[in-house]
Short mmCIF file of C-alpha atoms in Angstrom, two decimals:
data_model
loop_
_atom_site.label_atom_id
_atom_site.label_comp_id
_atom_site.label_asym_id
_atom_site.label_seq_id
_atom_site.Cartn_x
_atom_site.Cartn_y
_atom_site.Cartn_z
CA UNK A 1 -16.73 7.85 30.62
CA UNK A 2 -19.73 9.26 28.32
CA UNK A 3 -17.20 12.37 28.45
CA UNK A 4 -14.27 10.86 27.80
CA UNK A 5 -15.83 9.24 24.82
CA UNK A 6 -16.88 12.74 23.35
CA UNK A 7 -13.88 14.88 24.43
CA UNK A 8 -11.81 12.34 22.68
CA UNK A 9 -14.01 12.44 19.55
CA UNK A 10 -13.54 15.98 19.51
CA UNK A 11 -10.05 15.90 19.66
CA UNK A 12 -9.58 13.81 16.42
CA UNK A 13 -12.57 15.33 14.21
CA UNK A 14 -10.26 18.44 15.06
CA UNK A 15 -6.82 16.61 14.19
CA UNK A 16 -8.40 15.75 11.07
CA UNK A 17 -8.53 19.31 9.04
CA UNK A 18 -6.54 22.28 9.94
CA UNK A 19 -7.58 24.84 12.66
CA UNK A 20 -10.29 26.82 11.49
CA UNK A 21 -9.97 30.91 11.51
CA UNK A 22 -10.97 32.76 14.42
CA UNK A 23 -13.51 34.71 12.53
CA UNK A 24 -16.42 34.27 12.70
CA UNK A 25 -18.49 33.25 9.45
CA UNK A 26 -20.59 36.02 7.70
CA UNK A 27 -22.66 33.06 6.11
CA UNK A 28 -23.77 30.04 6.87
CA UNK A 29 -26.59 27.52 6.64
CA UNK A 30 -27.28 24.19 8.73
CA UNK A 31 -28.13 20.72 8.47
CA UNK A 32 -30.85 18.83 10.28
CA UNK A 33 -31.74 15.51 10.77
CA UNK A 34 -32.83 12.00 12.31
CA UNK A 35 -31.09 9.16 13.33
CA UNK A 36 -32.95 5.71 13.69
CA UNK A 37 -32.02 2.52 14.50
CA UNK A 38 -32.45 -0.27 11.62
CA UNK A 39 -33.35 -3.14 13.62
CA UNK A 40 -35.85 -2.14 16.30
CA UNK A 41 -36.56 1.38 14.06
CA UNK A 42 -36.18 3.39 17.26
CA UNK A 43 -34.74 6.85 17.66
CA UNK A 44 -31.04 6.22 17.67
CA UNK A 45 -31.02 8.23 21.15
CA UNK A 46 -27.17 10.26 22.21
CA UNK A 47 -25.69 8.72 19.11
CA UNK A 48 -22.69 10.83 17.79
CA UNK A 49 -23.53 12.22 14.49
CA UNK A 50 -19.81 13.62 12.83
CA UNK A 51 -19.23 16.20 10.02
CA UNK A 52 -16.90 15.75 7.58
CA UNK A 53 -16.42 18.19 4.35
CA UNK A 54 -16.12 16.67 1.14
CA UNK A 55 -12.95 18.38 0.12
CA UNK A 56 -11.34 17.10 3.29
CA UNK A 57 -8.50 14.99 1.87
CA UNK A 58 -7.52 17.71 -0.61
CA UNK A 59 -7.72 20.74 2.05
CA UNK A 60 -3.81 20.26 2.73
CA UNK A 61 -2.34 23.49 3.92
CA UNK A 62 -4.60 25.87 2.00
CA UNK A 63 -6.68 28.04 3.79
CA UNK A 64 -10.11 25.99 5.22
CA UNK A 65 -13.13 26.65 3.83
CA UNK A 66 -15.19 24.08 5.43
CA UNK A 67 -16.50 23.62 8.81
CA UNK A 68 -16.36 20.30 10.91
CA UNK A 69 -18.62 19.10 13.91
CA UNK A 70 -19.63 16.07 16.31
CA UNK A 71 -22.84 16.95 18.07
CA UNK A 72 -24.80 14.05 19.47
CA UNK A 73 -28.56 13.33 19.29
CA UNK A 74 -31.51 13.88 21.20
CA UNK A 75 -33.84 11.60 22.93
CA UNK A 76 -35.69 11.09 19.67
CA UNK A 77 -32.79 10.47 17.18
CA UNK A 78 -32.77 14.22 16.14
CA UNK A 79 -29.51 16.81 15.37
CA UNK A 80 -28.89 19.91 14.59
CA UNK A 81 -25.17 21.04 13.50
CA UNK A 82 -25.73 25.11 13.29
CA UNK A 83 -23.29 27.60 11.58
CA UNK A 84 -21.88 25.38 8.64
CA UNK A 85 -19.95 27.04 5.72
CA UNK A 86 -21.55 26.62 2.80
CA UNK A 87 -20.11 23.51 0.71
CA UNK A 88 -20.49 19.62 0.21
CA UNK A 89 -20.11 17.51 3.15
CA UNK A 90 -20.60 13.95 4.78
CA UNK A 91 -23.03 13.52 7.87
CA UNK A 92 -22.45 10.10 9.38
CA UNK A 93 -23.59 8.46 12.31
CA UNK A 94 -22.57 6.42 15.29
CA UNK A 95 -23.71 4.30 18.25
CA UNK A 96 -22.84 1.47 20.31
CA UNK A 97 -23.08 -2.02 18.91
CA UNK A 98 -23.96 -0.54 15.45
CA UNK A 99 -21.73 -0.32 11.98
CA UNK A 100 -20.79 2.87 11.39
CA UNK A 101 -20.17 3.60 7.57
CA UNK A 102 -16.98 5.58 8.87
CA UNK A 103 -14.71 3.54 11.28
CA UNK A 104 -13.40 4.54 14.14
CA UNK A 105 -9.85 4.60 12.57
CA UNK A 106 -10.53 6.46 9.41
CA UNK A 107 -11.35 9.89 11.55
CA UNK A 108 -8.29 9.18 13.59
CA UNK A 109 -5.82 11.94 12.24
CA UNK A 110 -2.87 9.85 12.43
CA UNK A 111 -4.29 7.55 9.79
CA UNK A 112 -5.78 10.29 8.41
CA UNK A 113 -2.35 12.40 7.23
CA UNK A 114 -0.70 10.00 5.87
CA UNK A 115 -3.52 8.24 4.09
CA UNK A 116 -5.81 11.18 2.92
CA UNK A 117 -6.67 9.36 -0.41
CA UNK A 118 -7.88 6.24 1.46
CA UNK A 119 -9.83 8.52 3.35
CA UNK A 120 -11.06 9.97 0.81
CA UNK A 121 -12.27 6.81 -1.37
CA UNK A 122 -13.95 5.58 2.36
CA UNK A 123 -16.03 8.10 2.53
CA UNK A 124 -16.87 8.74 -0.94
CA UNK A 125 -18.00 4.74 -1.15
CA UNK A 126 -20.20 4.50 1.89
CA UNK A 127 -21.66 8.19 2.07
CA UNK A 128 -23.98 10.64 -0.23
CA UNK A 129 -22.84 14.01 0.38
CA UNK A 130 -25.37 17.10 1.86
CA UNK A 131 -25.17 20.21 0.35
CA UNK A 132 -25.25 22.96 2.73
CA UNK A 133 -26.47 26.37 1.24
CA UNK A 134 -26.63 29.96 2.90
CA UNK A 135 -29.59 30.77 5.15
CA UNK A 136 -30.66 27.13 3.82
CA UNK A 137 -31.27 24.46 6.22
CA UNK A 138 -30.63 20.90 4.60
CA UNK A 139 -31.98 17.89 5.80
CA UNK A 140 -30.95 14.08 6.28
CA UNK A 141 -31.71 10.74 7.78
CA UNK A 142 -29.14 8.31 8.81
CA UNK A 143 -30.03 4.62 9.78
CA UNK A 144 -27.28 2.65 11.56
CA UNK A 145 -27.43 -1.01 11.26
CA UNK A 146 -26.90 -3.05 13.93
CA UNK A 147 -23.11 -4.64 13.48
CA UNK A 148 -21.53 -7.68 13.99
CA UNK A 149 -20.03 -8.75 17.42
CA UNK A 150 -16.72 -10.74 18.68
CA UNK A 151 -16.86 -11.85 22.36
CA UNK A 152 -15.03 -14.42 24.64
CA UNK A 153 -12.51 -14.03 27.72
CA UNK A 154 -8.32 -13.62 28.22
CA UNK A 155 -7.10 -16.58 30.26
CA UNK A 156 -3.53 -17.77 31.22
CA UNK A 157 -3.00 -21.65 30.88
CA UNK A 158 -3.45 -22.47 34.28
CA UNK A 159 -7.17 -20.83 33.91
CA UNK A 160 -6.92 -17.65 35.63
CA UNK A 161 -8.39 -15.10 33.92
CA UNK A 162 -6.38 -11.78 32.37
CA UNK A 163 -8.53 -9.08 33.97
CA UNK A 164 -8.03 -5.40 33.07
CA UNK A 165 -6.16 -5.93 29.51
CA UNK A 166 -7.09 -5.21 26.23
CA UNK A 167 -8.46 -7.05 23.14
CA UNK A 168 -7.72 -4.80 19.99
CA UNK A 169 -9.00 -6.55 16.31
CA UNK A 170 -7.28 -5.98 13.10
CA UNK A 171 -8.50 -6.11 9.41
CA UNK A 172 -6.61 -6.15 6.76
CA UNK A 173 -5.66 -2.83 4.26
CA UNK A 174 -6.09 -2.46 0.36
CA UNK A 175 -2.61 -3.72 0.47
CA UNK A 176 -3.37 -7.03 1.97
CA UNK A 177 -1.31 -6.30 5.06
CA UNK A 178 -3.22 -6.86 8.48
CA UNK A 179 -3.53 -3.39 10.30
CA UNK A 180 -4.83 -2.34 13.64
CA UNK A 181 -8.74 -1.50 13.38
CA UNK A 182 -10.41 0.68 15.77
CA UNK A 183 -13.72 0.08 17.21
CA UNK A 184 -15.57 2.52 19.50
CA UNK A 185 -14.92 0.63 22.97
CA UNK A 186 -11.23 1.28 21.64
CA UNK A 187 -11.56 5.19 22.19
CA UNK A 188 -8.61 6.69 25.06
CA UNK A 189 -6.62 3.37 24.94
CA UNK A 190 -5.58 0.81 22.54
CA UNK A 191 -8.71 -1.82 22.57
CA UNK A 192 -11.49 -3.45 24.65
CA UNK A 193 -11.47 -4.09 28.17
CA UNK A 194 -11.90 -7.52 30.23
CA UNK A 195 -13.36 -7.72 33.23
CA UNK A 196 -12.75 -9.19 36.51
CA UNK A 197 -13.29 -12.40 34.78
CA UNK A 198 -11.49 -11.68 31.70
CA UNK A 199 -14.45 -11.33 29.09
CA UNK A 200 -14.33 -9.03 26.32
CA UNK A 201 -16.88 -7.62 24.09
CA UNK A 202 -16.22 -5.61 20.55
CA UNK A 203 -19.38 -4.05 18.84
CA UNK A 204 -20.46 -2.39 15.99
CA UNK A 205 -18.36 -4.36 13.57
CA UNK A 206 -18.85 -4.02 9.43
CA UNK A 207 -18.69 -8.06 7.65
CA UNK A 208 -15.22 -9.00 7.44
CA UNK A 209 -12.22 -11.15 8.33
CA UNK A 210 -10.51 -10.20 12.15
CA UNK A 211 -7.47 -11.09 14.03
CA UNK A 212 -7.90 -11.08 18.15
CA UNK A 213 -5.03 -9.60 19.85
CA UNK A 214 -4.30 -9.39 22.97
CA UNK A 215 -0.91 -7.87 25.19
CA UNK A 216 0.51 -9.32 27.85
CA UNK A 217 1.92 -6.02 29.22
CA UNK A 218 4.32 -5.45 32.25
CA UNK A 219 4.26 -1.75 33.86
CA UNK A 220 8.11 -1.02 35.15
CA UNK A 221 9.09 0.20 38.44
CA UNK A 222 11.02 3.35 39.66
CA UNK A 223 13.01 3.67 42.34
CA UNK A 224 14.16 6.84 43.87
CA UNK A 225 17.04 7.00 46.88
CA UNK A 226 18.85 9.74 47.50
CA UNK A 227 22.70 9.63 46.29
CA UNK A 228 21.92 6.43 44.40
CA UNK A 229 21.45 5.54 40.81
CA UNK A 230 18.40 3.74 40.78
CA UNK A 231 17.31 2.72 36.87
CA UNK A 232 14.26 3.10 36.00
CA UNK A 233 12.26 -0.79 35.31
CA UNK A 234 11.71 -0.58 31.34
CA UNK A 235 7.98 -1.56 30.97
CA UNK A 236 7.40 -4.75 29.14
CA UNK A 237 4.78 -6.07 26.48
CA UNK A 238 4.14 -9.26 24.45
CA UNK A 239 1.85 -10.00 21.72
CA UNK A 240 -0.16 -13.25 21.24
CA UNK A 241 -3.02 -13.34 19.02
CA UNK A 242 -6.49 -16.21 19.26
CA UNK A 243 -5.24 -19.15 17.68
CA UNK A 244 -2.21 -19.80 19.73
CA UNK A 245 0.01 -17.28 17.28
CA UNK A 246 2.39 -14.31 18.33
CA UNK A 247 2.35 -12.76 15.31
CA UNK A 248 -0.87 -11.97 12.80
CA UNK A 249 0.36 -14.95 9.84
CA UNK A 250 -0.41 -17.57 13.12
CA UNK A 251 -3.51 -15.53 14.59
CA UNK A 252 -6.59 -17.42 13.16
CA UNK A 253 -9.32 -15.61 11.10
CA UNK A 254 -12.83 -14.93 12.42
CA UNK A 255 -14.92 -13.94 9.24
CA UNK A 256 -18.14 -12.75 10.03
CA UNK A 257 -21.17 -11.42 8.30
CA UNK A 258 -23.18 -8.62 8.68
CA UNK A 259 -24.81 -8.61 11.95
CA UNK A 260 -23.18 -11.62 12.93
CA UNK A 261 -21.97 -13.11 16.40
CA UNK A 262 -18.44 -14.71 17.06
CA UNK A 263 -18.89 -15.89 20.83
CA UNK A 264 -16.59 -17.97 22.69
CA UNK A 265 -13.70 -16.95 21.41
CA UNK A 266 -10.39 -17.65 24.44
CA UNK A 267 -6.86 -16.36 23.84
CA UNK A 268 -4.94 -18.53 26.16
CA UNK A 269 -1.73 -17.04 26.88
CA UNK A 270 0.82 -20.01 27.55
CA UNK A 271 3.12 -19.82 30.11
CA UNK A 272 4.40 -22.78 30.15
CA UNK A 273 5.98 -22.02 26.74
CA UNK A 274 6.90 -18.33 27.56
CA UNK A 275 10.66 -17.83 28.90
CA UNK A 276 12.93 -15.16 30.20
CA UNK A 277 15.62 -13.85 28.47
CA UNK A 278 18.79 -11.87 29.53
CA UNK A 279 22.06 -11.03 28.91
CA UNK A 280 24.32 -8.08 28.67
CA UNK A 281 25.58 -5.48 25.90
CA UNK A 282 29.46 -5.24 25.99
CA UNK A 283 32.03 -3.30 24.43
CA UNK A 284 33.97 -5.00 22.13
CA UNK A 285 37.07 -2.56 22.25
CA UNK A 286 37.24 -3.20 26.12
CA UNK A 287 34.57 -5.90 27.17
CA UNK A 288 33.36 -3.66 29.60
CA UNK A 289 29.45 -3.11 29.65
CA UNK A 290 28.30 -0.13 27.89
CA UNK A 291 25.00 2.00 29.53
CA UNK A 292 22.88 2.92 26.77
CA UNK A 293 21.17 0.87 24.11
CA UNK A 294 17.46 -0.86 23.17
CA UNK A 295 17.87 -4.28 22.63
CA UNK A 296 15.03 -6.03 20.21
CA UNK A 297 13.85 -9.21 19.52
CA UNK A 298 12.29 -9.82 16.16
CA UNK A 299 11.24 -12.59 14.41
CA UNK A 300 13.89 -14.65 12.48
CA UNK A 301 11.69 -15.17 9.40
CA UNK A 302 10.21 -11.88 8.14
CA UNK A 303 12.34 -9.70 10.68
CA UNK A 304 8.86 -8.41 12.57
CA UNK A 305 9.35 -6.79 15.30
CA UNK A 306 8.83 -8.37 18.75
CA UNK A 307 9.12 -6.60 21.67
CA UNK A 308 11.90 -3.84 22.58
CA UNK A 309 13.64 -3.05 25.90
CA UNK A 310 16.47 -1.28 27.18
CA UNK A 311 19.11 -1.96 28.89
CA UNK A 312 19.98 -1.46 32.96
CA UNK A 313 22.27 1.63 32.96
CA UNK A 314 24.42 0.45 36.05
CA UNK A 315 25.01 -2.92 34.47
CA UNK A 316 24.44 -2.98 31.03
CA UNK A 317 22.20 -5.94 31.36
CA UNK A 318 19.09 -6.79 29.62
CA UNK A 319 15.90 -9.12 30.28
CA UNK A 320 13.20 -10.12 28.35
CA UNK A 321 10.90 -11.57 31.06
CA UNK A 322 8.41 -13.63 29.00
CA UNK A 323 9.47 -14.95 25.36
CA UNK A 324 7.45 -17.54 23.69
CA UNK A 325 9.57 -20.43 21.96
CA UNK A 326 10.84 -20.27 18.76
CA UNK A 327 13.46 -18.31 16.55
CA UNK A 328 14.75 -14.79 16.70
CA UNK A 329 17.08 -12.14 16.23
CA UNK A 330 18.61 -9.99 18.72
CA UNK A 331 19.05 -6.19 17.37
CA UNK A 332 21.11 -3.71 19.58
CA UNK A 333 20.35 -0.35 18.77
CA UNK A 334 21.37 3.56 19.73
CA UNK A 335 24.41 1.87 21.99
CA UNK A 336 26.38 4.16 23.28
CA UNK A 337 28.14 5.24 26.57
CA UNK A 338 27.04 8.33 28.61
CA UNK A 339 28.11 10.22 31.83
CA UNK A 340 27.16 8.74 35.12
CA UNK A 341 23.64 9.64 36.21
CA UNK A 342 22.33 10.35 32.94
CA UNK A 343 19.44 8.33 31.91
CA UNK A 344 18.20 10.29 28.81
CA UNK A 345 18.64 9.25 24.81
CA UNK A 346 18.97 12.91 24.18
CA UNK A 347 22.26 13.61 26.44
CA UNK A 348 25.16 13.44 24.23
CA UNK A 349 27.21 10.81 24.24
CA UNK A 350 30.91 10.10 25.14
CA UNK A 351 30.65 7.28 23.50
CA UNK A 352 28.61 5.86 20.41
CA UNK A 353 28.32 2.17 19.23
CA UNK A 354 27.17 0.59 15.71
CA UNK A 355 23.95 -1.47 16.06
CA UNK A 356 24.63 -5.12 16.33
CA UNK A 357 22.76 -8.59 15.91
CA UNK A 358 22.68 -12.50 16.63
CA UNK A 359 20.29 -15.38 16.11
CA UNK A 360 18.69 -16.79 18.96
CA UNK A 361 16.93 -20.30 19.45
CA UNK A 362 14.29 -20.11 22.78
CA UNK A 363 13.63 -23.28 23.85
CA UNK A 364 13.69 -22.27 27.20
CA UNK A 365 14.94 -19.98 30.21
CA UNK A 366 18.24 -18.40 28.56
CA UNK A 367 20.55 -16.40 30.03
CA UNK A 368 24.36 -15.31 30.10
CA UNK A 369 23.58 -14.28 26.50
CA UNK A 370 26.75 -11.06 25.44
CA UNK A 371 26.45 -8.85 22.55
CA UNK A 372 29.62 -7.25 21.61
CA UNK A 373 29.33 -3.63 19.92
CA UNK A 374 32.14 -1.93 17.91
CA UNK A 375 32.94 1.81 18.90
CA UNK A 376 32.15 4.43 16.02
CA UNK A 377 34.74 5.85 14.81
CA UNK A 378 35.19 9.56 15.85
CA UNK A 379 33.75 10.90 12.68
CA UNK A 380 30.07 8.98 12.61
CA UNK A 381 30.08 10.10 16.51
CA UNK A 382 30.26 13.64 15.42
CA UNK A 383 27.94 12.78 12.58
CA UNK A 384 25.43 11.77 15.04
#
């Protein structure tokens, strides 16, 4: 796992600037240092300590000038990151269970490209830079503060617990908008883990307001005869957030402070108030089913997205195995009609639909629900 951890570290320090030349640097200088623990003031022992130049967020496609590195620590809190161009740059730390001035999902190079100003001002606010000259070796000390922590368990309403999911947190953006925020047990997946009894643990956490999510997700099955069509099982997931909400605006807040512990904390997911959903996508021309499409289910109100499946290609039928109650919209989308056998969104078509909609009440098991779809008109089909 310890591997894992660093392999995928690696990976997005490196998706974070552009490749660096092959050629080997005529000059360099390095940087030295300590790590220590602020609570116990103990060597901060195989932390990862992560270099990040200054210039990073303005680097765009010019040609790099800067060199990048995760080494980790030794047994007493010392590094050593060798063979750095000469420039400014930030050195920060990490550990598990501690705050790391640099989250988790501001060195993640999705967030990373299309944010590089946010970046930018992140780094800028919680780091001094280190000046690295030629045959100079420059020195720092980092001390990581011991974070705050969320804990509790995943159960279903009848008490069993929800072992091997995920609990992912989200904080909210400059915008106000709640967005996903990673945390270092959230490295190679999407969150957390429970265990066999459903507990979860997230570490490490700087002061402010969370949102617990959790996924109730269903893996889909294959089945392979020979000289049948056998669909492929779409897989399945469904939201629901601590506080009895499936969406973040009915998730309740945990606010904590620095170094602060939120124990206890159970997202029940209800089945008693989750129901299945199916129906089938027709033509409207002919009122035969059709064999391609995704079929979504958003909320009514702000038009959020739910959950997204697609439909069976033999029968044109769709199911939504676990809905909580309340009000939606069904959205048909990519609908068309393809030859016999084919089961992939990039065959062409014979056939293509426009997308299609219709409210939807769930107060309970629903099915027998038809969406018609109007055939394209030869022109957008071509278009397409």
């Amino acid at each position: 796992m310890k591997v894992f951890r660093i392999l995928t570290l690696l990976i997005l320090v490196s998706r974070l600037l552009p490749a660096q030349s092959s050629a080997p640097p005529l000059a360099t200088g390095s940087i030295t240092g300590h790590v220590v623990l602020g609570d116990s003031h103990l060597p901060a022992r195989m932390a990862y300590v992560v270099l990040l130049p200054v210039g990073a967020a303005d680097a765009g496609d010019k040609k790099p000038v800067a060199s990048t590195a995760i080494v980790g620590t030794g047994l007493d809190g010392s590094f050593v990151i060798p063979n750095v161009l000469p420039g400014a740059y930030y050195v920060a730390a990490m550990k598990l269970g501690y705050a790391s001035p640099v989250p988790v999902s501001l060195i993640n190079g999705d967030d990373y490209g299309p944010n590089p100003q946010d970046v930018k001002d992140a780094l800028a606010a919680a780091l001094t830079p280190v000046v690295v000259a030629v045959n100079r070796i420059s020195t720092t000390e980092i001390v990581l503060n011991k974070g705050a922590v969320i804990s509790g368990s995943v159960r279903f309403d009848d008490g069993e617990p929800y072992s091997k999911t995920t609990v992912s947190l989200l904080r909210k953006d400059k915008s106000g908008k709640w967005a996903d925020f990673g945390t270092p047990e959230g490295l190679g997946s999407n969150g957390a883990p429970t265990d066999d009894q459903g507990n979860f643990r997230l570490t490490g956490l700087p002061a402010d307001e969370y949102l617990l999510r959790t996924t109730l997700r269903m893996e889909g099955g294959l089945v392979t005869t020979p000289g049948v069509d056998s669909p492929n099982q779409p897989d399945y997931r469904w939201d629901i957030y601590f506080g009895d909400g499936i969406r973040p605006r009915d998730g309740k807040i945990i606010k904590l402070k620095e170094g602060e512990q939120s124990n206890g904390n159970t997202i029940e997911i209800p089945l008693a108030r989750l129901h299945s959903i199916s129906g089938t996508v027709l033509s409207e021309e002919t009122g035969a089913p059709i064999n391609q499409a995704d079929v979504e289910l958003h909320n009514a109100d702000d038009d959020s997205t739910c959950t997204v499946t697609a439909i069976n290609s033999a029968t044109g039928q769709f199911r939504f195995p676990y809905v909580a109650e309340g009000e939606y919209t069904l959205k048909v989308r990519k609908a068309a009609d393809v030859a016999p056998g084919s089961r992939s969104h990039d065959e062409k078509p014979l056939r293509t639909y426009a997308e299609a909609s219709q409210p939807l009440i769930v107060k309970g098991e629903t099915n027998g629900i038809t969406i018609q779809v109007k055939p394209q008109p030869a022109a957008a089909r071509t278009a397409q």
